[in-house]
XYZ file of C-alpha atoms in Angstrom:
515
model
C -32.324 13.427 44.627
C -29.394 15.289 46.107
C -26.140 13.273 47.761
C -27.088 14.117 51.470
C -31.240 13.495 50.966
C -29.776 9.578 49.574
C -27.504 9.243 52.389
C -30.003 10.157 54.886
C -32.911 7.923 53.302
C -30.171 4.938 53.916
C -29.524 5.616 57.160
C -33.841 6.107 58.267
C -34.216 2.925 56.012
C -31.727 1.319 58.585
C -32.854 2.565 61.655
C -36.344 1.882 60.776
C -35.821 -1.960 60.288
C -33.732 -1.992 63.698
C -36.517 -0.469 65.399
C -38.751 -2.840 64.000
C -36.267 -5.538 65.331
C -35.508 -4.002 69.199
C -39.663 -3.044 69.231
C -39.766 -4.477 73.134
C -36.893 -2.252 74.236
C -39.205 1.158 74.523
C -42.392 1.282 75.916
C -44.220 1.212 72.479
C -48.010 0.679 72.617
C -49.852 3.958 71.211
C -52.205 4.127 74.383
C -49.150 3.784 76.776
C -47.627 7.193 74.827
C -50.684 8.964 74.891
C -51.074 8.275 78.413
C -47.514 9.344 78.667
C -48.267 13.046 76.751
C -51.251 13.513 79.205
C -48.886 13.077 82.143
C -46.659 15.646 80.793
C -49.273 17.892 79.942
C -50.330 17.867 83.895
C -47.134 18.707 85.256
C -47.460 21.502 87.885
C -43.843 22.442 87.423
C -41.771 25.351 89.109
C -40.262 26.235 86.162
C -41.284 27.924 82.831
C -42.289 25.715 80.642
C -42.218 26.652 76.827
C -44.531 24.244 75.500
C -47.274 24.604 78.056
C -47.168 28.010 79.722
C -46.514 30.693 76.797
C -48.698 32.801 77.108
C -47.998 34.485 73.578
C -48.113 31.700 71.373
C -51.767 30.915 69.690
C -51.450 27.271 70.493
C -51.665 25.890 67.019
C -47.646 24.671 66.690
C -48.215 23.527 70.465
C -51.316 21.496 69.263
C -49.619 20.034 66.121
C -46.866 19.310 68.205
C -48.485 17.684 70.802
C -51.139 15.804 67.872
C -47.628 14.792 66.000
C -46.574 12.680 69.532
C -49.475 11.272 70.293
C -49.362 9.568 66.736
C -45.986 8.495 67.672
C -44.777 6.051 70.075
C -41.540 6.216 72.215
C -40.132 3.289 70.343
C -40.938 5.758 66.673
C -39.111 8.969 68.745
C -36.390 6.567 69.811
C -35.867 5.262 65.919
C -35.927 8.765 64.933
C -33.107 10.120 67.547
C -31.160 7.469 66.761
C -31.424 8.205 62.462
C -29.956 11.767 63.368
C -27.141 10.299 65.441
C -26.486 7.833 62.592
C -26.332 11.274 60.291
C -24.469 12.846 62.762
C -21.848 10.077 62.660
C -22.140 9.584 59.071
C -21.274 12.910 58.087
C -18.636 13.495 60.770
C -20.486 16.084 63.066
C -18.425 15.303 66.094
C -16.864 17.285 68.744
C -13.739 16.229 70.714
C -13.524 16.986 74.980
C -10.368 18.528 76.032
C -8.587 16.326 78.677
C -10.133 13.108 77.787
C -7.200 10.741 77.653
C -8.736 8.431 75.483
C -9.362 11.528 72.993
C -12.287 9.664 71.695
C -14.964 11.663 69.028
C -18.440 11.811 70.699
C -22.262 12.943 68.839
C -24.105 15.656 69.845
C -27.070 14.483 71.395
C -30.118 15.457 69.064
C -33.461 15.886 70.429
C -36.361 15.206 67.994
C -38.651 17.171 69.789
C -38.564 21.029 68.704
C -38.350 24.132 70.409
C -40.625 26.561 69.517
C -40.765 30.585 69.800
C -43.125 32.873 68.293
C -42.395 35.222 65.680
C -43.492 38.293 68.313
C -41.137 36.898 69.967
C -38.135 36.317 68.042
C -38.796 39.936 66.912
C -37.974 41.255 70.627
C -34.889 38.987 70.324
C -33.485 39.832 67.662
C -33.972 43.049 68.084
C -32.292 43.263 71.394
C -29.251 40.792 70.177
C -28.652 43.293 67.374
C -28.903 46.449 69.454
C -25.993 44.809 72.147
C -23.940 44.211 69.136
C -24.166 47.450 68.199
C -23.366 48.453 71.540
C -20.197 45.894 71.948
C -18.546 46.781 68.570
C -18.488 50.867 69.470
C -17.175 49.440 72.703
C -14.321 48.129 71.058
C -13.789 51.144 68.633
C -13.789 53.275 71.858
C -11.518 51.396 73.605
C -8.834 51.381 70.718
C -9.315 54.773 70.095
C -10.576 57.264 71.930
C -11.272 55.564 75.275
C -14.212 57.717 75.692
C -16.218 55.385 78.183
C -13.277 54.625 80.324
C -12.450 58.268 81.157
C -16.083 59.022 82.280
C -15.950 55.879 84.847
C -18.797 53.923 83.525
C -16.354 50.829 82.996
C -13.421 50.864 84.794
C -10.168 52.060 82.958
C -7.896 49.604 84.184
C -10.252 46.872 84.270
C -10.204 47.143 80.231
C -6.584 48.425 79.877
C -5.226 45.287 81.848
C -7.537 42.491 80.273
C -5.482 39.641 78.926
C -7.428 39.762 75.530
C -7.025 43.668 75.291
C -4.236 44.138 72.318
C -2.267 47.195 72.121
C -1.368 46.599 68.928
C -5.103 47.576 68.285
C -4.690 50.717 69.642
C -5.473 53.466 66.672
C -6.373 51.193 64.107
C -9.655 51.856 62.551
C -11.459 49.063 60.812
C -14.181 49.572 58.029
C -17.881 50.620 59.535
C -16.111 50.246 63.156
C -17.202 46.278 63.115
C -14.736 44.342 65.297
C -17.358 41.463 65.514
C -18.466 40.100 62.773
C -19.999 36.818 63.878
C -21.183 37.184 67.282
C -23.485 34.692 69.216
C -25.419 35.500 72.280
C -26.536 33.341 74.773
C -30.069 33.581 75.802
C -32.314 32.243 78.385
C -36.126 32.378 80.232
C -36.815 33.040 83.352
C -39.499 31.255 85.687
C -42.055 34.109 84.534
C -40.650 33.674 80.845
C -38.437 36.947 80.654
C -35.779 36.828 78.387
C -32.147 37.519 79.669
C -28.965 37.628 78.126
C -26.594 35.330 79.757
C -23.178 36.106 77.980
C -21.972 37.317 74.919
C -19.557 35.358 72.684
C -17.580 37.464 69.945
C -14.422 35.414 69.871
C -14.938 32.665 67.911
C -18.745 31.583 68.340
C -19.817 28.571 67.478
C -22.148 26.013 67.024
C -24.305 27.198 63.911
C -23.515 23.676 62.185
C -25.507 22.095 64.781
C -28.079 24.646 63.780
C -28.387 23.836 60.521
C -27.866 20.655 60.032
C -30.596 19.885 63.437
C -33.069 21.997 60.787
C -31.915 19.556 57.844
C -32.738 16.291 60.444
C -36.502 17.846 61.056
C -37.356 18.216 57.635
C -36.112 14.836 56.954
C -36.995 13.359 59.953
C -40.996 15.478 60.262
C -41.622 16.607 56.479
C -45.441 17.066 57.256
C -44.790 18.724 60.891
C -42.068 21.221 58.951
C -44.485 22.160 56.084
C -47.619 22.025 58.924
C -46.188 24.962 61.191
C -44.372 26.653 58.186
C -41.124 27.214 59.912
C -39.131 30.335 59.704
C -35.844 28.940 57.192
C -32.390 29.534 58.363
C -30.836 27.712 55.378
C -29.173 30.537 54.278
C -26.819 31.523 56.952
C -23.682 30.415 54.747
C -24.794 32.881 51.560
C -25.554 35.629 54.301
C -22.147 34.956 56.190
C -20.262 34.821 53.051
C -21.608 38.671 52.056
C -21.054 39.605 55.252
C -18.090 38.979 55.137
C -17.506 40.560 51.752
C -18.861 43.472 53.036
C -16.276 43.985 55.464
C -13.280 43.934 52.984
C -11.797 46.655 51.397
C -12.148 45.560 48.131
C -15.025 44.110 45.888
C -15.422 40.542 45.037
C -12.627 39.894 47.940
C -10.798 36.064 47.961
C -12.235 34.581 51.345
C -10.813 31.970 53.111
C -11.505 30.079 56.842
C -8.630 29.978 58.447
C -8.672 26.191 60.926
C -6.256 24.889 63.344
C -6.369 21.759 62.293
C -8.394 18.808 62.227
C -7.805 17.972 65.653
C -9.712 20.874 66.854
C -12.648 20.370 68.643
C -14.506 22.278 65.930
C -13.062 21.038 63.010
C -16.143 19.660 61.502
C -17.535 23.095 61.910
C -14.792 24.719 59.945
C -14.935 22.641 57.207
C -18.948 22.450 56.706
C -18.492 26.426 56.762
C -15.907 26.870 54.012
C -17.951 24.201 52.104
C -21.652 25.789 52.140
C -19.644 29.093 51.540
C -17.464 27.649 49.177
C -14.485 29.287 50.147
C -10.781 27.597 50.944
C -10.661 26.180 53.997
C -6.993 26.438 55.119
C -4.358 25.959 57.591
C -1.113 27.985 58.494
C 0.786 26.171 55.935
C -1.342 27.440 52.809
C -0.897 30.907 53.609
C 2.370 33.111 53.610
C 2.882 36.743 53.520
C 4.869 38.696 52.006
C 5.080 42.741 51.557
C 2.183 42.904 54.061
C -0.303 41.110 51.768
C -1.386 37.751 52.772
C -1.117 34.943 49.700
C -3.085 31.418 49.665
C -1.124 28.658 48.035
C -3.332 26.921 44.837
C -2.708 24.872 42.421
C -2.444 27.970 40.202
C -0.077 29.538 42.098
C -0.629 32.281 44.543
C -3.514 34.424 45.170
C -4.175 37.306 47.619
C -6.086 36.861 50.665
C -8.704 39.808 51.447
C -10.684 37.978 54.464
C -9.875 35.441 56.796
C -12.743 34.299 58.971
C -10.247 32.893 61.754
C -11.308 29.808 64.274
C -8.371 30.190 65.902
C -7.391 32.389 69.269
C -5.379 35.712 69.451
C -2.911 33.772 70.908
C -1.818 31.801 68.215
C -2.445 34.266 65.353
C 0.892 35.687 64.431
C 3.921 33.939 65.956
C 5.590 36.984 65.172
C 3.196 39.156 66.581
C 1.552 37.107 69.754
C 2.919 33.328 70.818
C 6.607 32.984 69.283
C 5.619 29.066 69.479
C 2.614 28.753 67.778
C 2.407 26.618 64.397
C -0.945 27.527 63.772
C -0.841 31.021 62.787
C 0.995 33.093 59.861
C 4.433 34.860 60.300
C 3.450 38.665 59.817
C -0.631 38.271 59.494
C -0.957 40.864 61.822
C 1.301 43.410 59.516
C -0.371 42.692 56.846
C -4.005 43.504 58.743
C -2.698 46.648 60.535
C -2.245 47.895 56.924
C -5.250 46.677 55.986
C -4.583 44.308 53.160
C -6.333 41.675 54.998
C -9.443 41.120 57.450
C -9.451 39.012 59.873
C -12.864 38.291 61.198
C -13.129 38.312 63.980
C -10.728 41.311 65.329
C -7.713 40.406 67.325
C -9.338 42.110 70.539
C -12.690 41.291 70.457
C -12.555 39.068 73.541
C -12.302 41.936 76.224
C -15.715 42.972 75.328
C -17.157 39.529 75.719
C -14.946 38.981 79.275
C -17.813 37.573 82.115
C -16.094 40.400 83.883
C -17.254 43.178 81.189
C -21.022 41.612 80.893
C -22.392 43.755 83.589
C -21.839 46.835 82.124
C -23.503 46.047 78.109
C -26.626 47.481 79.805
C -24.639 50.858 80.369
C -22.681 50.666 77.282
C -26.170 50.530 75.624
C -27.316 53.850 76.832
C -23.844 55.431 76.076
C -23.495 54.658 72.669
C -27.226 54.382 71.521
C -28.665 56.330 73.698
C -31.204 53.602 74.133
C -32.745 51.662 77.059
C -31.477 47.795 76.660
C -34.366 45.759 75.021
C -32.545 42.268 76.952
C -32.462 42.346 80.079
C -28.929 41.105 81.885
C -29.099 38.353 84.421
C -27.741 40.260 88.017
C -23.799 39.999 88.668
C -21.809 39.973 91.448
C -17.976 41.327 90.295
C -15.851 39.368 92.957
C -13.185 41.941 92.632
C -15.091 44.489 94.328
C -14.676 43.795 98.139
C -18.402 44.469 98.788
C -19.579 42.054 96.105
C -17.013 39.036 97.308
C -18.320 39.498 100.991
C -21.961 38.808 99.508
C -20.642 36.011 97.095
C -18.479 33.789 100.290
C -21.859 34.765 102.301
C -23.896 33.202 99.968
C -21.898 30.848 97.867
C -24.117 27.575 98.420
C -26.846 29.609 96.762
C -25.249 31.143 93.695
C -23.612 30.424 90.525
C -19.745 31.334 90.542
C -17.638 31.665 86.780
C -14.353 32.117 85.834
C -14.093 35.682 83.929
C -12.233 34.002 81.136
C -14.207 30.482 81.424
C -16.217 28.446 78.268
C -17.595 25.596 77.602
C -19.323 24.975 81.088
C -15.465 24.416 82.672
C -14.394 26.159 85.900
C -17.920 26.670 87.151
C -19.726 26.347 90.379
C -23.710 25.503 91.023
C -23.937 26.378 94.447
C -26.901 24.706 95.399
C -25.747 21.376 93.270
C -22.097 21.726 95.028
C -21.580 19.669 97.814
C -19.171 20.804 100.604
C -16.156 20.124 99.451
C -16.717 21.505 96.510
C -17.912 25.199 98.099
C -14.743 25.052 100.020
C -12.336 24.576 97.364
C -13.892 27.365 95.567
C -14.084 29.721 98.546
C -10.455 29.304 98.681
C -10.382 30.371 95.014
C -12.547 33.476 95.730
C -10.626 34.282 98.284
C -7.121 34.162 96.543
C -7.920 35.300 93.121
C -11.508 37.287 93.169
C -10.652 39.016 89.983
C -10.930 36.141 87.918
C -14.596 35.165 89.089
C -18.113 36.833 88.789
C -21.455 35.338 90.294
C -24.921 35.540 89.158
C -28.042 34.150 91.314
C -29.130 30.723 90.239
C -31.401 31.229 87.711
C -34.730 28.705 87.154
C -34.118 28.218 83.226
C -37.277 27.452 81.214
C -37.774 23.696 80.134
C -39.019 22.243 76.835
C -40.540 18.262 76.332
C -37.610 16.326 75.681
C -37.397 12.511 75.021
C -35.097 10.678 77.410
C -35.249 7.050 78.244
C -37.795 7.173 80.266
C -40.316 8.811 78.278
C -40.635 12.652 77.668
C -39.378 14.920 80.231
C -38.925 18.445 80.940
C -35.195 19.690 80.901
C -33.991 23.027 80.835
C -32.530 25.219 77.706
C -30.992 27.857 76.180
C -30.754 29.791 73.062
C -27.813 31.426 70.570
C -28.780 33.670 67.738
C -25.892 34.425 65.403
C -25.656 37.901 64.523
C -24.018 38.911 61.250
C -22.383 42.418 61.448
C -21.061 44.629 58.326
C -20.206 48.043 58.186
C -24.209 48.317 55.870
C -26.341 46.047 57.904
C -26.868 43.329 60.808
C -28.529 39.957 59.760
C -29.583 37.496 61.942
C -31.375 34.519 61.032
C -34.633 33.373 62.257
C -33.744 30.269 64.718
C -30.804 29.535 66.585
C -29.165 26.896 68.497
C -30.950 25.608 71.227
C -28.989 23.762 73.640
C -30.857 21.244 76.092
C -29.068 19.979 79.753
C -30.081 16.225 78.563
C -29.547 15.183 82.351
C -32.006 15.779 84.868
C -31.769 18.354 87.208
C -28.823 19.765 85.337
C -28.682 23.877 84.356
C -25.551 23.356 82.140
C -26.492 22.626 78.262
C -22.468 23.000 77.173
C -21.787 19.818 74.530
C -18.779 19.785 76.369
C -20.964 18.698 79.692
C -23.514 16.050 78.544
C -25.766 18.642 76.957
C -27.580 18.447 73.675
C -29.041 20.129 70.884
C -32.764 20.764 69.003
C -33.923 22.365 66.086
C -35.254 25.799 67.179
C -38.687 26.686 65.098
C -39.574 30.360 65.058
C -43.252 30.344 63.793
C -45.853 33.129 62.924
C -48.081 32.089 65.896
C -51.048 33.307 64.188
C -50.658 31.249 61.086
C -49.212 28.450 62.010
């Protein structure tokens, strides 16, 4: 038996006897749960529902979905939500909240119940994520280079050329196969018909794909037989594929690759170092590395050894202190030598984050055709650019209907839901729009798609998302099939961000006509 199955068979053997103990707290009869699945079953709701209205999925993993509940009552779901949080815990999967004065360490919140998409599907996803990659990293070659897209108008020159995260030190460097972005995650969501849109792109420093896989390692602990039942798509080896990937983006073979943290203080930290451990690679901080003759060194207990790749989970910003911020700590005095010459990758690019700018999202669909020559196979959700006069008149017109984001904005921060806001709120940001419109977009407020998840008071529908991670070399594009799903655990609420209350589940893509 390995370490983690033992230390997760403790922690169910726990849970299990306190649920026996607290067995009045949930409602817990079998017949009161049924009756609780039928009522579910016959909601008429407004939105898309991916359990009960997809269209394209045979029904079996529905069925033995639905079957699997029914044997289960909420006081079993309960137990078993609470065993991943006591994983969770156990093996440190926390996430910090900037601003929180007491700086406390919170838990995702794991939902037991699944998310399921059909391998048809997924195919039209995946396809479409890797096609806008494609698109985004010639973007960024073009931009660096021969600007191409910017003289003919189709994004606006100074738009680009002024962007905070646009680095002229960039300018004329060519990187191996023109990848910028190596890990990229795209944020996904359905429509009330069941459309697929992209919502944003993130090719800074995605994250999240711990979540991912350890959520999949919770389900097959948690729901061996349901697992085996729908025979799930794996995604267990991300960490092999991301550690080739990477490899394949050096300019050497059998490169030393290390993952490069801020600290562990960072929200992410756990992140960083469950990455350099399934890819068993260094995980490092500024003080490990040095450079020297433009070759970046890792201290060992050996002595020192050159660095080819450094997957980075830090910002631009804090990079180089020679280079960028003269203040930071975090970074290494003359990285970005050292990569301009390249002795070293850094993955991803210093630069990447113009391309993945809420201002910039509107034109991927045009980039698309540019560069590819293709018609986009994702659709993008409709954006208002409050820097053009016409679109702000439209936005402060209808601001109580849409849903307003800072350019540079993450994690669910700096946002408006017009039809959630209540006056005060619409004001404050009207005065916003008014004095800086550059630094906002808008987008109508879309009616996200909802999946069964358990909440207190039974199961419920609450809206979600999706991110695929797509792995980019200069020979291929991998992208695993499942990603993270993120669930608004609150009712009512469109925003799934950790960050904001929102959760996570385990994302099954299954061959709908086997499973």
């Amino acid at each position: 038996m390995l370490k983690e199955d033992y230390k997760l068979d403790r922690i169910l053997e726990s849970v299990a006897t306190n649920s026996i103990q607290k067995s009045t707290q949930y409602t817990s009869t079998k017949a009161a749960f049924e009756q609780n699945i039928h009522k579910y079953k016959e909601l008429n709701s407004q939105f898309f529902n991916e359990l009960l209205d997809d269209k394209s999925m045979s029904g079996n993993a529905g069925r033995n979905i639905e079957m699997w509940l029914s044997q289960h009552s909420l006081n079993d779901l309960h137990a078993l939500n609470d065993a991943a949080k006591s994983h969770f815990l156990y093996e440190g999967i926390t996430f910090s909240v900037y601003g929180e004065q007491e700086g406390v360490e919170r838990t995702i919140p794991f939902d037991v119940i699944p998310r399921i998409i059909a391998k048809k599907q997924w195919n039209t996803i995946s396809l479409g994520c890797s096609q806008r990659v494609r698109a985004l990293n010639l973007f960024l070659h073009d931009i660096y280079h021969q600007q191409e897209i910017l003289k003919s108008g189709i994004v606006p020159e100074l738009q680009v050329l002024t962007h905070e995260a646009y680095q002229p030190h960039m300018f004329g460097h060519s990187l191996k196969g023109k990848i910028y972005s190596q890990i990229s995650g795209i944020d996904i969501i359905r429509d009330s018909t069941g459309d697929f849109y992209v919502l944003e792109d993130n090719l800074r420093t995605p994250s999240g794909v711990s979540y991912m896989l350890e959520g999949r390692k919770i389900s097959q602990k948690l729901m061996p037989d349901l697992c085996k039942q729908n025979n799930i798509s794996a995604i267990e080896q991300y960490p092999k594929l991301l550690r080739e990937i990477l490899a394949e983006n050096a300019y050497v073979d059998n490169p030393m690759i290390v993952v490069l943290t801020p600290g562990r203080y960072n929200s992410a930290y756990y992140e960083h170092a469950f990455l350099a451990r399934e890819m068993d690679v260094p995980l490092v901080t500024s003080k490990d590395l040095f450079v020297e003759n433009d070759k970046a060194y890792v201290k060992t207990i050996r002595g020192r050894q050159q660095v080819h790749v450094i997957y980075r989970r830090l910002d631009d910003a804090f990079i180089d202190p020679l280079c960028f911020r003269s203040d930071s700590t975090l970074g290494v005095p003359g990285l970005m030598s050292a990569y301009l010459q390249n002795n070293v990758v850094i993955a991803n690019a210093p630069g990447t984050g113009v391309a993945d700018d809420k201002s910039i999202y509107p034109y991927v669909d045009k980039m698309i055709k540019f560069y590819l020559g293709e018609e986009p196979i994702l659709k993008n959700v409709p954006t208002y650019q409050c820097r053009e006069q016409q679109d702000l008149d439209y936005v402060l017109e209808n601001l109580e209907k849409l849903v307003v984001k800072e350019a540079q904005g993450s994690g669910g921060y700096g946002m408006l839901i017009g039809p959630h806001a209540c006056e005060k709120e619409l004001l404050a940001f009207r005065d916003k729009l008014i004095a800086t419109p550059h630094l906002y977009i808008a987008q109508p407020t879309l009616e996200l798609s909802v999946s069964p998840t358990l909440t207190d008071k039974g199961i419920a529908e609450r809206h979600i998302d999706l991110r695929p991670f797509v792995l980019s070399s200069p020979y291929r594009t991998e992208i695993v099939q499942g990603g993270l799903t993120r669930v608004a655990m609150e009712e009512g609420s469109l925003v799934v961000n950790s960050s904001q209350g929102g959760g996570i589940k385990d994302t099954w893509v299954v061959d709908s006509l086997h499973s």
